[in-house]
DNA sequence: GCGGATTTGTACGTATGTATG
DNA sequence: GCATACATACGTACAAATCCG
């Protein structure tokens, strides 16, 4: 859960949460992540916060984003396809 | 100059402009860059756009930002100090 | 092929918090 | 106390590309 009272920035909390869900399989790797507006609703944060979280995950190599498509779990670096 | 009509995003244009000014020495390397609000006024863009440009430069290793201090030209990687 | 819905990208404005000088 | 400066977070609006009936 995201805690607005925590000193940890919301976007950081959300990024950590999503990373954990990806790792655990709670978010399937074969389909796009929930859209920004979905995540916004589910976690009750602004879209800017969602985007900041996804940006962080992208910088960490956890996900990749395809414009006008969606954001996907990043493929393993060693995969040939 | 920044051209609002260009298809290139404003923050990208600004980042390129600042990088060029740093490289040419128009922006001195021994003092902080102009503050966000200064850049905002000088280039007639929003603060969010200034921040996006600086973020890009930071990701590119062109500058480093010290919270509550300012943004500085990144030191050469080969420098011992 | 058309049109609407969806989704990400960009850009703006505002407010608050924290640290520095 | 006040001004400056960056960090976070909210909101809005519109554009562009894609998807689907």
Short mmCIF file of C-alpha atoms (C1' of nucleotides) in Angstrom, two decimals:
data_model
loop_
_atom_site.label_atom_id
_atom_site.label_comp_id
_atom_site.label_asym_id
_atom_site.label_seq_id
_atom_site.Cartn_x
_atom_site.Cartn_y
_atom_site.Cartn_z
CA UNK A 1 0.00 0.00 0.00
CA UNK A 2 0.96 3.57 -0.54
CA UNK A 3 1.19 5.65 2.58
CA UNK A 4 0.81 9.40 2.07
CA UNK A 5 2.18 9.95 5.57
CA UNK A 6 5.45 8.21 4.88
CA UNK A 7 8.54 10.38 4.35
CA UNK A 8 9.26 8.23 1.29
CA UNK A 9 8.04 10.01 -1.84
CA UNK A 10 4.82 8.60 -3.25
CA UNK A 11 6.33 7.94 -6.67
CA UNK A 12 9.11 5.96 -5.01
CA UNK A 13 6.64 3.94 -2.97
CA UNK A 14 4.60 3.21 -6.07
CA UNK A 15 7.69 2.21 -8.07
CA UNK A 16 8.76 -0.17 -5.32
CA UNK A 17 5.27 -1.60 -5.12
CA UNK A 18 5.05 -2.20 -8.86
CA UNK A 19 8.53 -3.72 -8.94
CA UNK A 20 7.51 -6.13 -6.20
CA UNK A 21 4.32 -7.08 -8.04
CA UNK A 22 6.28 -7.72 -11.20
CA UNK A 23 8.80 -9.83 -9.38
CA UNK A 24 6.13 -11.86 -7.60
CA UNK A 25 4.17 -12.39 -10.78
CA UNK A 26 1.16 -10.46 -9.50
CA UNK A 27 1.64 -8.38 -12.62
CA UNK A 28 1.97 -10.71 -15.62
CA UNK A 29 5.01 -10.16 -17.83
CA UNK A 30 3.26 -11.04 -21.07
CA UNK A 31 0.81 -8.16 -21.08
CA UNK A 32 1.10 -4.42 -20.65
CA UNK A 33 1.03 -2.99 -17.18
CA UNK A 34 -2.18 -1.28 -16.11
CA UNK A 35 -2.43 2.06 -17.90
CA UNK A 36 -1.43 5.27 -16.20
CA UNK A 37 -5.05 6.21 -15.59
CA UNK A 38 -5.75 2.77 -14.11
CA UNK A 39 -2.79 2.99 -11.76
CA UNK A 40 -3.84 6.50 -10.87
CA UNK A 41 -7.28 5.28 -9.82
CA UNK A 42 -6.09 2.12 -8.11
CA UNK A 43 -3.52 3.87 -5.96
CA UNK A 44 -5.29 7.20 -5.59
CA UNK A 45 -2.41 9.35 -6.76
CA UNK A 46 -2.08 11.85 -9.56
CA UNK A 47 -1.03 10.86 -13.04
CA UNK A 48 2.17 12.81 -12.59
CA UNK A 49 3.06 10.58 -9.66
CA UNK A 50 2.31 7.46 -11.69
CA UNK A 51 4.49 8.73 -14.50
CA UNK A 52 7.31 9.54 -12.08
CA UNK A 53 7.12 5.99 -10.72
CA UNK A 54 7.19 4.46 -14.20
CA UNK A 55 10.05 6.72 -15.20
CA UNK A 56 12.01 5.42 -12.23
CA UNK A 57 11.28 1.81 -13.17
CA UNK A 58 12.32 2.56 -16.74
CA UNK A 59 15.59 4.07 -15.52
CA UNK A 60 16.12 0.95 -13.46
CA UNK A 61 15.52 -1.24 -16.49
CA UNK A 62 12.48 -2.89 -14.92
CA UNK A 63 10.05 -1.85 -17.62
CA UNK A 64 10.01 -0.46 -21.13
CA UNK A 65 7.42 1.93 -22.49
CA UNK A 66 6.05 1.97 -26.01
CA UNK A 67 4.36 5.27 -26.86
CA UNK A 68 0.64 4.98 -27.48
CA UNK A 69 0.85 1.30 -26.57
CA UNK A 70 1.69 0.84 -23.00
CA UNK A 71 4.39 -0.09 -20.55
CA UNK A 72 5.76 -3.64 -20.45
CA UNK A 73 7.91 -5.68 -18.14
CA UNK A 74 11.43 -5.38 -19.52
CA UNK A 75 12.61 -8.54 -21.30
CA UNK A 76 15.62 -10.35 -19.79
CA UNK A 77 18.82 -8.91 -21.21
CA UNK A 78 20.09 -12.33 -22.22
CA UNK A 79 17.01 -13.28 -24.19
CA UNK A 80 17.53 -13.69 -27.93
CA UNK A 81 13.88 -13.04 -28.59
CA UNK B 1 16.55 30.00 -29.44
CA UNK B 2 13.62 27.91 -28.42
CA UNK B 3 10.97 27.51 -31.04
CA UNK B 4 7.50 26.58 -29.76
CA UNK B 5 6.52 25.67 -33.31
CA UNK B 6 9.23 23.05 -33.66
CA UNK B 7 8.21 19.39 -33.40
CA UNK B 8 11.13 18.95 -31.00
CA UNK B 9 9.87 19.08 -27.41
CA UNK B 10 10.64 22.34 -25.62
CA UNK B 11 12.50 20.58 -22.83
CA UNK B 12 14.70 18.85 -25.40
CA UNK B 13 15.42 22.10 -27.19
CA UNK B 14 16.30 23.75 -23.91
CA UNK B 15 18.54 20.87 -22.86
CA UNK B 16 20.39 21.02 -26.17
CA UNK B 17 20.72 24.78 -25.86
CA UNK B 18 22.11 24.60 -22.35
CA UNK B 19 24.51 21.81 -23.30
CA UNK B 20 25.81 23.94 -26.16
CA UNK B 21 26.25 26.94 -23.87
CA UNK B 22 28.13 24.83 -21.36
CA UNK B 23 30.36 23.41 -24.07
CA UNK B 24 31.07 26.83 -25.54
CA UNK B 25 31.79 28.32 -22.16
CA UNK B 26 28.87 30.73 -22.39
CA UNK B 27 27.80 29.15 -19.12
CA UNK B 28 30.78 29.10 -16.75
CA UNK B 29 31.63 25.72 -15.23
CA UNK B 30 32.74 27.10 -11.89
CA UNK B 31 29.39 28.50 -10.82
CA UNK B 32 25.88 27.09 -10.59
CA UNK B 33 23.68 27.26 -13.62
CA UNK B 34 21.02 29.95 -13.65
CA UNK B 35 18.25 28.97 -11.28
CA UNK B 36 15.12 27.27 -12.52
CA UNK B 37 13.12 30.46 -12.22
CA UNK B 38 15.80 32.42 -14.12
CA UNK B 39 15.84 29.91 -16.96
CA UNK B 40 12.06 29.91 -16.93
CA UNK B 41 11.99 33.66 -17.45
CA UNK B 42 14.85 33.84 -19.92
CA UNK B 43 13.43 31.19 -22.21
CA UNK B 44 9.76 31.84 -21.60
CA UNK B 45 8.83 28.30 -20.65
CA UNK B 46 7.26 26.80 -17.56
CA UNK B 47 9.26 25.63 -14.61
CA UNK B 48 8.24 22.08 -15.37
CA UNK B 49 9.88 22.36 -18.76
CA UNK B 50 13.06 23.74 -17.21
CA UNK B 51 13.11 20.85 -14.79
CA UNK B 52 12.59 18.32 -17.57
CA UNK B 53 15.52 19.82 -19.48
CA UNK B 54 17.80 19.70 -16.45
CA UNK B 55 16.72 16.15 -15.70
CA UNK B 56 17.73 15.18 -19.21
CA UNK B 57 21.13 16.85 -18.83
CA UNK B 58 21.58 15.09 -15.52
CA UNK B 59 20.78 11.74 -17.12
CA UNK B 60 23.30 12.55 -19.82
CA UNK B 61 25.92 13.35 -17.20
CA UNK B 62 26.24 16.95 -18.34
CA UNK B 63 25.27 18.44 -15.01
CA UNK B 64 24.86 17.43 -11.41
CA UNK B 65 22.21 18.84 -9.10
CA UNK B 66 22.73 19.44 -5.41
CA UNK B 67 19.41 19.73 -3.60
CA UNK B 68 18.80 23.14 -2.09
CA UNK B 69 22.02 24.40 -3.68
CA UNK B 70 21.82 24.44 -7.40
CA UNK B 71 22.78 22.65 -10.58
CA UNK B 72 26.41 22.53 -11.66
CA UNK B 73 28.34 21.57 -14.74
CA UNK B 74 29.43 17.98 -14.20
CA UNK B 75 33.14 17.59 -13.48
CA UNK B 76 35.22 15.76 -16.13
CA UNK B 77 35.25 12.04 -15.41
CA UNK B 78 39.03 11.92 -15.60
CA UNK B 79 39.55 14.68 -13.07
CA UNK B 80 41.17 13.64 -9.79
CA UNK B 81 39.45 16.47 -8.04
"C1'" DG C 1 -11.39 3.33 -44.41
"C1'" DC C 2 -13.84 5.94 -40.45
"C1'" DG C 3 -14.59 7.30 -35.91
"C1'" DG C 4 -14.33 6.89 -31.16
"C1'" DA C 5 -11.87 5.21 -27.17
"C1'" DT C 6 -7.52 4.43 -25.15
"C1'" DT C 7 -2.79 5.47 -23.89
"C1'" DT C 8 1.39 7.88 -23.59
"C1'" DG C 9 3.80 12.53 -24.37
"C1'" DT C 10 4.17 17.29 -23.61
"C1'" DA C 11 3.19 21.63 -21.29
"C1'" DC C 12 1.12 24.52 -18.31
"C1'" DG C 13 -0.18 26.22 -13.48
"C1'" DT C 14 -0.28 25.90 -8.38
"C1'" DA C 15 0.76 24.45 -3.68
"C1'" DT C 16 3.55 22.69 0.00
"C1'" DG C 17 7.81 20.94 2.21
"C1'" DT C 18 12.65 21.30 3.29
"C1'" DA C 19 17.16 23.25 3.33
"C1'" DT C 20 20.25 27.13 2.78
"C1'" DG C 21 21.89 31.82 3.32
"C1'" DG D 1 11.92 36.21 9.69
"C1'" DC D 2 12.59 36.33 4.77
"C1'" DA D 3 14.21 35.12 0.18
"C1'" DT D 4 16.04 31.58 -2.65
"C1'" DA D 5 16.13 26.96 -4.55
"C1'" DC D 6 15.12 22.23 -5.34
"C1'" DA D 7 11.69 18.09 -4.47
"C1'" DT D 8 7.32 16.38 -4.41
"C1'" DA D 9 2.46 16.30 -5.63
"C1'" DC D 10 -1.72 17.87 -7.24
"C1'" DG D 11 -4.59 19.48 -11.16
"C1'" DT D 12 -5.76 20.64 -16.21
"C1'" DA D 13 -5.45 20.56 -21.26
"C1'" DC D 14 -4.24 19.08 -25.63
"C1'" DA D 15 -1.50 16.28 -29.14
"C1'" DA D 16 -0.20 12.05 -31.40
"C1'" DA D 17 -0.38 7.30 -32.18
"C1'" DT D 18 -2.73 3.10 -31.69
"C1'" DC D 19 -6.55 -0.04 -31.20
"C1'" DC D 20 -11.07 -1.75 -32.14
"C1'" DG D 21 -15.80 -2.03 -33.74
#
